[in-house]
Structures are given as C-alpha cells and as structure tokens.
C-alpha cells in the first residue's frame, strides 16, 4: 500500500466534516490550518538550545539542569502583613519574591495624601519610607534572595529604599539580586501608572540602567513588559512587537547616554503574559527570543549574553472569571504549561479568586503548587524544548516572527517607540483588539466555560480576602509621622534639594535618591522633588469607536438595544448620556475603555473621564457633562470607599436623579453594601455588555424587553 499523501488526508477530512472549512482565523489574523506537516516547517531552522538565535531556549540544558524559578507576585496591606505572607510562601516552596505595591506607592504619593484615601494597601503593599521596606524584608536575607519589584512610576524612590534597606541589613549593593520593572513606555500605552511626562521618564530609565550597571552587577535594571499589553487586550503579535520595540528603545537611549551595550544588555529582562491559546503562547516566547537576538545583533552587541532574551511570565489575569471560579485552576494550569514549554526563566501563577479579590492563603497555595506539580510530577523538565520540531509550533513561531518584525519596522520608521507611543497608534490598536475580543465573547463566538456556555444556575460565594483600607492608612500615617519626627530635618531637606537640582541638571537621579532615602525622605517627598522639574503627566482616554457594533450586525438583541436608545432619545429630546469614571489611582483602563467604546457604538453619548479622579472631581464632571448615568469602573478594590462617596456627593449636589452604576472587579458579597449605598446597577467580570446596556435603559425608564431564553 502506498504512503498516504496530504491530498489523501484532505479528501478524507472533507468527507468526515461534510466539506466544512476547518480553518481557524485567530485574532492575530492568522489562518490556522487543521493539519501541519513537514511542508509547513521546511526551511525553518530554530537552532539548538543555548545557541543563537536562542529560539529553543537561552540555556543548553534548560530545565533538565535547573527548573524555572517559582516567583509568586504578592503584596497587600502593610509591610508586616506582606512580610508574613512572603515567609509562609518561602517555607512552602516558593523560590523568589515578586513584590506588588499599592497604587498610592506606584503613583508617587505618600499614604497621607488626600488623593489616595481609597487606595492605600488595597492592591499591593504600602511603602512610604525606608522603614517600610526594612519591615517588608525582615528575616529575608537580601544577599540570598532574588527580589522582583513591579514598579515604574515611583521607580526611583522604591529602588533607593531597597538599596538602603539592603545596606542596613548588612548587604552591599553589589550583592543585591533581582529585577526592577522600570518599563515606563508600556505605562503610557496600557497600565498608566506613570508620574512624569515621557521624556523625563525615559531619562529615569537610563539613569537606573547606568547606576545599576556600575554598582549592582547581579541586578536586572529593567523588565520590559508585554504582560500589561496582554491584559489590556493585545494580540500575541501586538504584545511581541511592542514589547521588543520598547526594549530596543531602552537600549538605544542607554547607548545614547554613553553606555556600552555589552556592559548593561545582559541584565535586561522581559515579562510576558500567558493566555489560553496554548500553542500561540508557546510560539510567542520562542519568537520573542528570535526577535530579540535579531534586534541586539543589529544594534551592535558582541557578547552573546547581550542577545539572550530572558523572561519572567505570569498567567493571564483577564482569563480568570468570577463565574464558576474553580475553572480558573484549570485555566492557570494550562497557561503555566504553555509558559514552561515556551521556555520561561521564572513564573507566577494566578490564584483562582483573583478575578474578584486578592488571593487568600488557600488560593495562593493552589497557585504555587500548580508550578511545583508541573516541575516535580510531569516529566516536563526532563527534555529540553520538547515541542521543538513540531511542524505547527515551528510554523506558528515563524508567523509571529514575521508579523511582529513588520510592526517593529513601522515603529522604526516612526522614529522609535517613544515617538510611536506619542502618536497613540499602539494604544488604539490594543483597544481595538480588546473591543473585538469582548464582542466575540458576548456573542458566544469565543467560548468561556461557565460564563457564556455551560453556566451554573446558582453560584456559591467564594471566601475572599479583604483589606481594611482605613486601618492600613492610619497605621501608615502614624509611621510616616514617626519617621519624620526622628530624622534630621535639615539633612533630609538638603538631600531633597540636591535631588531637585539634579532633576533640573544631569546628575544621576538614583544616586541622589539613595542619599535622600538614607536621610529618611519619604516616597512622596522624593517624587515631589523630581516633579518640581518634570511636572506631573495626565491624559484623558479616547476610546476607539466602530469595533464592537459591527460585530453585532444582524443580531436581534442588539437591534432591540439600539431601538431602546432611540426611544429614550425621543423621550429626553437628546441622546442618553453616560460618564465612564475612573476614580482612585488605578490606571488599568481596559474595562472602562471597552464599555465606553461599546456603549458609544450602541448610540449612547459617552464621556470618558480622566484617569485618577477623586469622587468630588467626578461629580463636577458629571454635572458639567449633563449625564444621566455615571459608570464607576473599579479594578483595585477601592469600590467600598470611592463609590459610596460619589453617591453621597451627587446627593449633596441635589442630583440624586443621576444613576450610579458600578463595574469591574467587585466581589459578589459586596453587592448588597453597594446597593445600600445607592448603587443601582452592578456588573462584574463576565457580564454581557449588550445586557448591561439593556439594564441601563431600564434604569432610564425604558420598557426594555427581557432577554429570551
């Protein structure tokens, strides 16, 4: 019998599926075939692990020699609480620390600042002074522990505090091991926890690279992050291209400041998000290494270590669901396997309850043990790059390389990533991808088990961790006051003056901040000293239009909503008006932008408020805009403080007629609290936006028909 051919397979498959087209069109624009053969991988040579272009891994032995580092991202409440959590996790098998800071810290505010009343200790640990940093690492020897810190806005004071905390532990700067994120370009694209405008922010990046290269040879000066692009809705191609282009820009800036590329490039690292498209995520990490080698070779790097892309990964937060939440354990496991089979150097696995709250000890243990089981029980670590040579994986890797490289070329033509970010193009592209994804989920085209298919009739409440924001803030204020009372005020002010002068000049800002930290200057004071020279940066969102609506062309329920908007318009004599408000210091704006985009497509007059508003500022904007509804977006657990304050201030202004609704990461057990406070609609993760709009129309007095079963 002759050997079967591809044509034979095509005929057999077509017969089995009765001619149905099995091609899968991905969000990246790839037409994925149902079968890949040697013809698809012909001419593709990924090389060998440990050798250029490092497609198959940056180490020859990879996990066969040493497994990846289990580096769980955590921080909440006070430094004391976070320290206790870290020590429990380290005792249970975690190998490295990854610190989450609260939003007040990210944005350069001390805990006593009036703008951060609802943010202190809620989505990370509050760090105001060196004393907080010393407590955070109490009993954790910094000469033996690798520490990753996710910090970009207030990166100068946080790194200065870390250095001084190490010194006062008896650890020299040269012994400190770890990573500071220090990736400000992606903040301007997606995460928005910036403080200063782009150009001085880029100077800060360069100053940190220069200082650490000279004084901290074991410390990674930057972690170039695609993770937050992934979470904002970027496709794999977008995440790849923009992340690699960001890295290229940082290297160019450092070289322009006089640094030798091979003196610092080996201490750069990357950070990618890992989603549910298993093979795409495996291929993405392989493609990233290929692309970085190409970029660094082009920039003139000679040392092969300079051309190696080393990366941390984190399983997706946006794939976690409030509904049927134990499915999140499965999702995280699949994503963790993709990261490992893609060749990550370290990994954080999200906990099952992180769709709605900070992880409990119980959920954090499952998340951590997911990695331990993969490392110890599966045999995955026995073979280097076990998916290498897969026709599908090799072809997919090449597709990603080719399409991402084309975008990197577009960035170069625009003058580099700083200029490209300023144009707004990458942010708009990611928002378009996010809106398109939401439409596919809402229509049921992208299945999410337990959300838009196989949904439970009744959901049991999860036990969630809640931080007493008021108690944490009071404790932080007391410690700030104690530090200020005990310090040499004149010496502290002199150090702050020197920092302000350096910001206006060219002295290294981190070196000056270390002196200020030794003198016990606070995080807010150090940030403010630089702000006198740089100013504070702010933007107003401009969500994309025309992406969500076309996906619903011909849909009966969508047509009902459009008719409802028209009916309300006739009754009011104008289009119904919605203000999408982002209060507090949380800059994650995916949800808010998707809502604004979708509601605008459905005919609402939508105002997107500036980021980082107070409830008082939101009320002023609501009255100025003449809105009917304020939609408060909450992602950082400030909802029990900020949203009731918003309702209260609207009532004080005599406008209790303005409806307040809330959406985002809100535990169901908080719904009654918010309703009692006057919130009239609550829409958690997994909510269908068309049905949200239908509900808003009912709030506005329209007799909206119910959704037919």
PDB file of N, CA and C in Angstrom, residues 8-61:
ATOM      1  N   UNK A   8      -4.558  12.998   0.107  1.00  0.00           N
ATOM      2  CA  UNK A   8      -5.394  11.917   0.635  1.00  0.00           C
ATOM      3  C   UNK A   8      -6.048  12.345   1.947  1.00  0.00           C
ATOM      4  N   UNK A   9      -5.241  12.975   2.807  1.00  0.00           N
ATOM      5  CA  UNK A   9      -5.783  13.438   4.096  1.00  0.00           C
ATOM      6  C   UNK A   9      -6.885  14.471   3.872  1.00  0.00           C
ATOM      7  N   UNK A  10      -6.664  15.430   2.969  1.00  0.00           N
ATOM      8  CA  UNK A  10      -7.658  16.472   2.703  1.00  0.00           C
ATOM      9  C   UNK A  10      -8.986  15.870   2.269  1.00  0.00           C
ATOM     10  N   UNK A  11      -8.906  14.887   1.409  1.00  0.00           N
ATOM     11  CA  UNK A  11     -10.129  14.231   0.914  1.00  0.00           C
ATOM     12  C   UNK A  11     -10.856  13.514   2.043  1.00  0.00           C
ATOM     13  N   UNK A  12     -10.098  12.809   2.890  1.00  0.00           N
ATOM     14  CA  UNK A  12     -10.702  12.065   3.994  1.00  0.00           C
ATOM     15  C   UNK A  12     -11.327  13.015   5.019  1.00  0.00           C
ATOM     16  N   UNK A  13     -10.627  14.099   5.348  1.00  0.00           N
ATOM     17  CA  UNK A  13     -11.137  15.057   6.323  1.00  0.00           C
ATOM     18  C   UNK A  13     -12.382  15.758   5.809  1.00  0.00           C
ATOM     19  N   UNK A  14     -12.364  16.155   4.536  1.00  0.00           N
ATOM     20  CA  UNK A  14     -13.512  16.840   3.940  1.00  0.00           C
ATOM     21  C   UNK A  14     -14.755  15.947   3.977  1.00  0.00           C
ATOM     22  N   UNK A  15     -14.541  14.656   3.747  1.00  0.00           N
ATOM     23  CA  UNK A  15     -15.664  13.712   3.790  1.00  0.00           C
ATOM     24  C   UNK A  15     -16.235  13.616   5.200  1.00  0.00           C
ATOM     25  N   UNK A  16     -15.335  13.571   6.214  1.00  0.00           N
ATOM     26  CA  UNK A  16     -15.780  13.426   7.602  1.00  0.00           C
ATOM     27  C   UNK A  16     -16.572  14.622   8.089  1.00  0.00           C
ATOM     28  N   UNK A  17     -16.183  15.825   7.647  1.00  0.00           N
ATOM     29  CA  UNK A  17     -16.857  17.044   8.132  1.00  0.00           C
ATOM     30  C   UNK A  17     -17.824  17.600   7.098  1.00  0.00           C
ATOM     31  N   UNK A  18     -18.094  16.798   6.064  1.00  0.00           N
ATOM     32  CA  UNK A  18     -19.059  17.175   5.022  1.00  0.00           C
ATOM     33  C   UNK A  18     -18.715  18.509   4.367  1.00  0.00           C
ATOM     34  N   UNK A  19     -17.413  18.704   4.111  1.00  0.00           N
ATOM     35  CA  UNK A  19     -16.956  19.871   3.374  1.00  0.00           C
ATOM     36  C   UNK A  19     -16.796  21.151   4.176  1.00  0.00           C
ATOM     37  N   UNK A  20     -17.091  21.092   5.481  1.00  0.00           N
ATOM     38  CA  UNK A  20     -16.986  22.294   6.326  1.00  0.00           C
ATOM     39  C   UNK A  20     -15.530  22.772   6.384  1.00  0.00           C
ATOM     40  N   UNK A  21     -15.328  24.087   6.280  1.00  0.00           N
ATOM     41  CA  UNK A  21     -13.989  24.670   6.335  1.00  0.00           C
ATOM     42  C   UNK A  21     -13.481  24.621   7.779  1.00  0.00           C
ATOM     43  N   UNK A  22     -12.378  23.924   8.019  1.00  0.00           N
ATOM     44  CA  UNK A  22     -11.820  23.775   9.356  1.00  0.00           C
ATOM     45  C   UNK A  22     -10.759  24.818   9.682  1.00  0.00           C
ATOM     46  N   UNK A  23     -10.554  25.753   8.792  1.00  0.00           N
ATOM     47  CA  UNK A  23      -9.566  26.802   9.034  1.00  0.00           C
ATOM     48  C   UNK A  23     -10.016  27.690  10.199  1.00  0.00           C
ATOM     49  N   UNK A  24      -9.089  27.989  11.107  1.00  0.00           N
ATOM     50  CA  UNK A  24      -9.357  28.831  12.268  1.00  0.00           C
ATOM     51  C   UNK A  24      -8.675  30.182  12.055  1.00  0.00           C
ATOM     52  N   UNK A  25      -9.463  31.264  12.079  1.00  0.00           N
ATOM     53  CA  UNK A  25      -8.924  32.606  11.908  1.00  0.00           C
ATOM     54  C   UNK A  25      -8.714  33.238  13.282  1.00  0.00           C
ATOM     55  N   UNK A  26      -7.474  33.424  13.672  1.00  0.00           N
ATOM     56  CA  UNK A  26      -7.140  33.913  15.006  1.00  0.00           C
ATOM     57  C   UNK A  26      -7.215  35.443  15.067  1.00  0.00           C
ATOM     58  N   UNK A  27      -7.264  36.013  16.272  1.00  0.00           N
ATOM     59  CA  UNK A  27      -7.250  37.476  16.404  1.00  0.00           C
ATOM     60  C   UNK A  27      -6.005  38.125  15.817  1.00  0.00           C
ATOM     61  N   UNK A  28      -4.917  37.350  15.709  1.00  0.00           N
ATOM     62  CA  UNK A  28      -3.676  37.865  15.112  1.00  0.00           C
ATOM     63  C   UNK A  28      -3.767  38.002  13.600  1.00  0.00           C
ATOM     64  N   UNK A  29      -4.855  37.463  13.005  1.00  0.00           N
ATOM     65  CA  UNK A  29      -5.000  37.492  11.553  1.00  0.00           C
ATOM     66  C   UNK A  29      -4.431  36.266  10.870  1.00  0.00           C
ATOM     67  N   UNK A  30      -4.073  35.247  11.650  1.00  0.00           N
ATOM     68  CA  UNK A  30      -3.527  34.014  11.085  1.00  0.00           C
ATOM     69  C   UNK A  30      -4.656  33.083  10.662  1.00  0.00           C
ATOM     70  N   UNK A  31      -4.496  32.465   9.517  1.00  0.00           N
ATOM     71  CA  UNK A  31      -5.399  31.406   9.074  1.00  0.00           C
ATOM     72  C   UNK A  31      -4.747  30.079   9.460  1.00  0.00           C
ATOM     73  N   UNK A  32      -5.211  29.502  10.554  1.00  0.00           N
ATOM     74  CA  UNK A  32      -4.607  28.275  11.087  1.00  0.00           C
ATOM     75  C   UNK A  32      -5.274  27.063  10.453  1.00  0.00           C
ATOM     76  N   UNK A  33      -4.464  26.250   9.821  1.00  0.00           N
ATOM     77  CA  UNK A  33      -4.968  25.045   9.153  1.00  0.00           C
ATOM     78  C   UNK A  33      -5.213  23.941  10.177  1.00  0.00           C
ATOM     79  N   UNK A  34      -6.043  22.966   9.863  1.00  0.00           N
ATOM     80  CA  UNK A  34      -6.270  21.863  10.805  1.00  0.00           C
ATOM     81  C   UNK A  34      -5.130  20.853  10.839  1.00  0.00           C
ATOM     82  N   UNK A  35      -4.206  20.904   9.886  1.00  0.00           N
ATOM     83  CA  UNK A  35      -3.084  19.966   9.865  1.00  0.00           C
ATOM     84  C   UNK A  35      -1.822  20.673   9.400  1.00  0.00           C
ATOM     85  N   UNK A  36      -0.707  20.393  10.097  1.00  0.00           N
ATOM     86  CA  UNK A  36       0.603  20.896   9.692  1.00  0.00           C
ATOM     87  C   UNK A  36       1.538  19.715   9.472  1.00  0.00           C
ATOM     88  N   UNK A  37       2.332  19.814   8.406  1.00  0.00           N
ATOM     89  CA  UNK A  37       3.245  18.748   8.031  1.00  0.00           C
ATOM     90  C   UNK A  37       4.647  19.319   7.826  1.00  0.00           C
ATOM     91  N   UNK A  38       5.543  18.462   7.423  1.00  0.00           N
ATOM     92  CA  UNK A  38       6.904  18.894   7.157  1.00  0.00           C
ATOM     93  C   UNK A  38       6.995  19.986   6.108  1.00  0.00           C
ATOM     94  N   UNK A  39       6.000  20.052   5.219  1.00  0.00           N
ATOM     95  CA  UNK A  39       5.989  21.112   4.205  1.00  0.00           C
ATOM     96  C   UNK A  39       5.899  22.493   4.851  1.00  0.00           C
ATOM     97  N   UNK A  40       5.189  22.585   5.998  1.00  0.00           N
ATOM     98  CA  UNK A  40       4.992  23.871   6.656  1.00  0.00           C
ATOM     99  C   UNK A  40       6.214  24.322   7.449  1.00  0.00           C
ATOM    100  N   UNK A  41       7.029  23.384   7.883  1.00  0.00           N
ATOM    101  CA  UNK A  41       8.222  23.738   8.649  1.00  0.00           C
ATOM    102  C   UNK A  41       9.502  23.633   7.830  1.00  0.00           C
ATOM    103  N   UNK A  42       9.373  23.309   6.545  1.00  0.00           N
ATOM    104  CA  UNK A  42      10.551  23.184   5.679  1.00  0.00           C
ATOM    105  C   UNK A  42      11.295  24.512   5.599  1.00  0.00           C
ATOM    106  N   UNK A  43      12.590  24.444   5.740  1.00  0.00           N
ATOM    107  CA  UNK A  43      13.408  25.658   5.644  1.00  0.00           C
ATOM    108  C   UNK A  43      13.491  26.458   6.927  1.00  0.00           C
ATOM    109  N   UNK A  44      12.755  26.068   7.981  1.00  0.00           N
ATOM    110  CA  UNK A  44      12.815  26.744   9.271  1.00  0.00           C
ATOM    111  C   UNK A  44      13.829  26.024  10.145  1.00  0.00           C
ATOM    112  N   UNK A  45      14.863  26.739  10.580  1.00  0.00           N
ATOM    113  CA  UNK A  45      15.898  26.146  11.424  1.00  0.00           C
ATOM    114  C   UNK A  45      15.945  26.894  12.758  1.00  0.00           C
ATOM    115  N   UNK A  46      15.335  26.342  13.813  1.00  0.00           N
ATOM    116  CA  UNK A  46      15.332  27.039  15.100  1.00  0.00           C
ATOM    117  C   UNK A  46      16.640  26.921  15.864  1.00  0.00           C
ATOM    118  N   UNK A  47      17.610  26.182  15.331  1.00  0.00           N
ATOM    119  CA  UNK A  47      18.889  26.021  16.017  1.00  0.00           C
ATOM    120  C   UNK A  47      18.785  25.079  17.197  1.00  0.00           C
ATOM    121  N   UNK A  48      19.713  25.223  18.148  1.00  0.00           N
ATOM    122  CA  UNK A  48      19.765  24.376  19.332  1.00  0.00           C
ATOM    123  C   UNK A  48      19.643  25.216  20.598  1.00  0.00           C
ATOM    124  N   UNK A  49      19.131  24.660  21.677  1.00  0.00           N
ATOM    125  CA  UNK A  49      19.047  25.425  22.929  1.00  0.00           C
ATOM    126  C   UNK A  49      20.420  25.908  23.381  1.00  0.00           C
ATOM    127  N   UNK A  50      20.458  27.162  23.858  1.00  0.00           N
ATOM    128  CA  UNK A  50      21.713  27.724  24.329  1.00  0.00           C
ATOM    129  C   UNK A  50      22.565  28.353  23.256  1.00  0.00           C
ATOM    130  N   UNK A  51      22.106  28.302  21.994  1.00  0.00           N
ATOM    131  CA  UNK A  51      22.864  28.867  20.882  1.00  0.00           C
ATOM    132  C   UNK A  51      21.970  29.795  20.050  1.00  0.00           C
ATOM    133  N   UNK A  52      22.602  30.798  19.445  1.00  0.00           N
ATOM    134  CA  UNK A  52      21.886  31.767  18.621  1.00  0.00           C
ATOM    135  C   UNK A  52      21.053  31.061  17.557  1.00  0.00           C
ATOM    136  N   UNK A  53      19.837  31.585  17.302  1.00  0.00           N
ATOM    137  CA  UNK A  53      19.193  32.789  17.858  1.00  0.00           C
ATOM    138  C   UNK A  53      18.383  32.549  19.121  1.00  0.00           C
ATOM    139  N   UNK A  54      18.656  31.448  19.822  1.00  0.00           N
ATOM    140  CA  UNK A  54      18.053  31.128  21.116  1.00  0.00           C
ATOM    141  C   UNK A  54      16.551  30.838  21.041  1.00  0.00           C
ATOM    142  N   UNK A  55      16.059  30.500  19.856  1.00  0.00           N
ATOM    143  CA  UNK A  55      14.646  30.162  19.693  1.00  0.00           C
ATOM    144  C   UNK A  55      14.235  29.047  20.645  1.00  0.00           C
ATOM    145  N   UNK A  56      15.126  28.080  20.842  1.00  0.00           N
ATOM    146  CA  UNK A  56      14.800  26.900  21.636  1.00  0.00           C
ATOM    147  C   UNK A  56      15.196  27.025  23.113  1.00  0.00           C
ATOM    148  N   UNK A  57      15.620  28.210  23.513  1.00  0.00           N
ATOM    149  CA  UNK A  57      15.958  28.441  24.916  1.00  0.00           C
ATOM    150  C   UNK A  57      17.305  29.102  25.064  1.00  0.00           C
ATOM    151  N   UNK A  58      17.490  29.849  26.168  1.00  0.00           N
ATOM    152  CA  UNK A  58      18.734  30.596  26.362  1.00  0.00           C
ATOM    153  C   UNK A  58      19.810  29.766  27.059  1.00  0.00           C
ATOM    154  N   UNK A  59      19.465  28.597  27.552  1.00  0.00           N
ATOM    155  CA  UNK A  59      20.441  27.713  28.185  1.00  0.00           C
ATOM    156  C   UNK A  59      20.415  26.366  27.476  1.00  0.00           C
ATOM    157  N   UNK A  60      21.602  25.779  27.315  1.00  0.00           N
ATOM    158  CA  UNK A  60      21.698  24.498  26.618  1.00  0.00           C
ATOM    159  C   UNK A  60      20.926  23.408  27.351  1.00  0.00           C
ATOM    160  N   UNK A  61      21.001  23.410  28.677  1.00  0.00           N
ATOM    161  CA  UNK A  61      20.359  22.355  29.467  1.00  0.00           C
ATOM    162  C   UNK A  61      18.945  22.711  29.899  1.00  0.00           C
TER     163      UNK A  61
END
